Amino acid sequence: MPATTDGNAQLHRLYQDHHGWLQGWLRKRLGDREHAADVAQDTFLRLLLSGRFPGQQESRSYLAQIARNLVIDQWRRARIERAYLDSIAYLPEPQTPSLESRALILETLMQIDTMLDRMPDKVRQAFVMSQFEGLGYAQIAERLEVSVSSVQKYMTRAIQACYQVLYAE
């Protein structure tokens, strides 16, 4: 939802009042002036795109929360990217994915990671045990100390989440 003229004025005021503070706050936490500047800009961009502006009293805590979430997203992406690049590092040259394929694979891995992160704990555990460990529902039920029907419900929720990721666009 794009910002209105009033929203633009609010954003401008927030930027003027808090950009310097936010950049300094990030610099202390990240230890890198340029990275802090980038995250501060991304924070205000996220705020602009959301169209939701905090009240005067909550401005700094709201901006800090957005910035923290952006940093967490960046760390998560870097961790996933490192793991992926490590996994393909020893492939022979003809089997190495193109840069375009790598970008698409990384984006898919990020979507999967986000999907898994949003799942309730037992749903995520059941899904991982089923899909990555190859366990059957009875084995999963035993490990999670729940009934097989609970595992069926967990898997239904997990599959629905996968479907939403796949067809969300």
Short mmCIF file of C-alpha atoms in Angstrom, two decimals:
data_model
loop_
_atom_site.label_atom_id
_atom_site.label_comp_id
_atom_site.label_asym_id
_atom_site.label_seq_id
_atom_site.Cartn_x
_atom_site.Cartn_y
_atom_site.Cartn_z
CA MET A 1 0.00 0.00 0.00
CA PRO A 2 1.73 3.22 -1.11
CA ALA A 3 2.10 6.07 1.34
CA THR A 4 -0.28 9.03 1.10
CA THR A 5 0.83 12.66 1.06
CA ASP A 6 0.26 12.73 4.83
CA GLY A 7 2.25 9.48 5.04
CA ASN A 8 5.07 11.06 3.06
CA ALA A 9 5.16 13.94 5.53
CA GLN A 10 5.21 11.49 8.44
CA LEU A 11 8.01 9.50 6.84
CA HIS A 12 10.00 12.67 6.15
CA ARG A 13 9.60 13.77 9.77
CA LEU A 14 10.60 10.31 11.06
CA TYR A 15 13.61 10.28 8.76
CA GLN A 16 14.74 13.73 9.88
CA ASP A 17 14.20 12.99 13.57
CA HIS A 18 15.56 9.44 13.75
CA HIS A 19 17.78 8.52 10.79
CA GLY A 20 20.99 9.67 12.48
CA TRP A 21 20.08 7.89 15.71
CA LEU A 22 19.15 4.66 13.87
CA GLN A 23 22.35 4.65 11.86
CA GLY A 24 24.42 5.15 15.02
CA TRP A 25 22.46 2.45 16.85
CA LEU A 26 23.08 0.03 13.98
CA ARG A 27 26.76 0.99 13.70
CA LYS A 28 27.28 0.05 17.37
CA ARG A 29 25.62 -3.32 16.86
CA LEU A 30 27.02 -4.20 13.44
CA GLY A 31 30.47 -2.64 13.75
CA ASP A 32 30.37 -1.50 10.13
CA ARG A 33 29.48 2.04 9.08
CA GLU A 34 28.48 1.14 5.49
CA HIS A 35 26.37 -1.86 6.50
CA ALA A 36 24.67 0.28 9.16
CA ALA A 37 23.90 2.97 6.56
CA ASP A 38 22.44 0.36 4.18
CA VAL A 39 20.24 -1.20 6.86
CA ALA A 40 19.05 2.23 8.03
CA GLN A 41 18.01 3.10 4.46
CA ASP A 42 16.33 -0.29 4.04
CA THR A 43 14.47 0.30 7.31
CA PHE A 44 12.94 3.52 6.04
CA LEU A 45 12.18 1.91 2.68
CA ARG A 46 10.36 -0.93 4.46
CA LEU A 47 8.45 1.66 6.48
CA LEU A 48 7.50 3.55 3.31
CA LEU A 49 6.34 0.38 1.55
CA SER A 50 4.27 -0.74 4.53
CA GLY A 51 2.50 2.61 4.84
CA ARG A 52 2.27 2.07 8.61
CA PHE A 53 3.92 4.72 10.71
CA PRO A 54 4.51 4.60 14.46
CA GLY A 55 3.31 7.16 16.92
CA GLN A 56 5.78 9.69 18.29
CA GLN A 57 6.41 7.67 21.48
CA GLU A 58 7.09 4.38 19.67
CA SER A 59 9.20 5.72 16.79
CA ARG A 60 12.61 4.50 17.90
CA SER A 61 11.49 1.11 19.16
CA TYR A 62 9.48 0.58 15.96
CA LEU A 63 12.41 1.54 13.73
CA ALA A 64 14.79 -0.60 15.79
CA GLN A 65 12.49 -3.62 15.44
CA ILE A 66 12.31 -3.22 11.67
CA ALA A 67 16.10 -2.87 11.51
CA ARG A 68 16.62 -5.94 13.73
CA ASN A 69 14.34 -7.98 11.48
CA LEU A 70 16.24 -6.84 8.39
CA VAL A 71 19.58 -7.81 9.96
CA ILE A 72 18.21 -11.22 10.98
CA ASP A 73 16.94 -11.74 7.42
CA GLN A 74 20.36 -10.81 6.04
CA TRP A 75 22.18 -13.17 8.43
CA ARG A 76 19.75 -15.97 7.62
CA ARG A 77 20.21 -15.42 3.89
CA ALA A 78 24.01 -15.36 4.27
CA ARG A 79 23.93 -18.60 6.28
CA ILE A 80 21.76 -20.33 3.69
CA GLU A 81 23.88 -18.98 0.82
CA ARG A 82 27.10 -20.20 2.48
CA ALA A 83 25.62 -23.66 3.05
CA TYR A 84 24.43 -23.85 -0.56
CA LEU A 85 27.75 -22.65 -1.99
CA ASP A 86 29.60 -25.14 0.23
CA SER A 87 27.36 -27.92 -1.08
CA ILE A 88 28.18 -27.15 -4.74
CA ALA A 89 31.83 -26.19 -4.24
CA TYR A 90 33.16 -29.61 -5.17
CA LEU A 91 30.94 -30.27 -8.16
CA PRO A 92 32.77 -30.72 -11.45
CA GLU A 93 32.63 -27.61 -13.65
CA PRO A 94 29.98 -28.96 -16.09
CA GLN A 95 27.61 -29.72 -13.18
CA THR A 96 27.97 -26.34 -11.46
CA PRO A 97 24.71 -24.37 -11.74
CA SER A 98 24.75 -21.10 -13.68
CA LEU A 99 24.59 -17.82 -11.77
CA GLU A 100 20.93 -17.46 -12.75
CA SER A 101 20.13 -20.98 -11.50
CA ARG A 102 22.01 -20.27 -8.26
CA ALA A 103 19.95 -17.13 -7.69
CA LEU A 104 16.69 -19.03 -8.28
CA ILE A 105 17.77 -21.89 -6.02
CA LEU A 106 18.81 -19.48 -3.25
CA GLU A 107 15.49 -17.65 -3.49
CA THR A 108 13.64 -20.98 -3.22
CA LEU A 109 15.78 -22.01 -0.25
CA MET A 110 14.96 -18.69 1.45
CA GLN A 111 11.24 -19.27 0.89
CA ILE A 112 11.50 -22.77 2.33
CA ASP A 113 13.46 -21.49 5.33
CA THR A 114 10.87 -18.77 5.96
CA MET A 115 8.04 -21.30 5.61
CA LEU A 116 9.69 -23.69 8.07
CA ASP A 117 10.40 -20.86 10.50
CA ARG A 118 6.71 -19.87 10.53
CA MET A 119 5.48 -23.38 11.28
CA PRO A 120 4.63 -24.43 14.82
CA ASP A 121 7.44 -26.52 16.32
CA LYS A 122 5.81 -29.95 16.10
CA VAL A 123 4.54 -29.31 12.57
CA ARG A 124 8.07 -28.34 11.48
CA GLN A 125 9.61 -31.34 13.24
CA ALA A 126 7.12 -33.76 11.65
CA PHE A 127 7.72 -32.26 8.21
CA VAL A 128 11.50 -32.43 8.53
CA MET A 129 11.40 -35.99 9.85
CA SER A 130 9.15 -37.04 6.98
CA GLN A 131 10.82 -35.21 4.12
CA PHE A 132 14.48 -35.17 5.12
CA GLU A 133 14.84 -38.22 7.34
CA GLY A 134 12.38 -40.40 5.44
CA LEU A 135 10.45 -41.46 8.54
CA GLY A 136 6.90 -42.80 8.36
CA TYR A 137 4.04 -41.31 10.35
CA ALA A 138 4.18 -44.03 13.03
CA GLN A 139 7.90 -43.39 13.59
CA ILE A 140 7.33 -39.65 13.74
CA ALA A 141 4.47 -40.12 16.20
CA GLU A 142 6.73 -42.20 18.42
CA ARG A 143 9.55 -39.64 18.34
CA LEU A 144 7.23 -36.69 18.99
CA GLU A 145 5.23 -38.68 21.55
CA VAL A 146 1.92 -37.91 19.83
CA SER A 147 -0.71 -39.96 18.00
CA VAL A 148 -0.47 -40.88 14.34
CA SER A 149 -3.58 -38.77 13.70
CA SER A 150 -1.72 -35.76 15.17
CA VAL A 151 1.15 -36.41 12.77
CA GLN A 152 -1.36 -36.56 9.92
CA LYS A 153 -2.73 -33.17 10.97
CA TYR A 154 0.80 -31.75 11.27
CA MET A 155 1.68 -32.99 7.79
CA THR A 156 -1.54 -31.56 6.35
CA ARG A 157 -0.60 -28.15 7.78
CA ALA A 158 2.96 -28.46 6.47
CA ILE A 159 1.83 -29.47 3.00
CA GLN A 160 -0.63 -26.55 2.95
CA ALA A 161 2.26 -24.21 3.84
CA CYS A 162 4.33 -25.68 0.99
CA TYR A 163 1.43 -25.22 -1.39
CA GLN A 164 1.07 -21.58 -0.35
CA VAL A 165 4.79 -20.96 -0.98
CA LEU A 166 4.60 -22.69 -4.35
CA TYR A 167 1.48 -20.92 -5.58
CA ALA A 168 1.58 -17.64 -3.64
CA GLU A 169 2.37 -15.57 -6.71
#
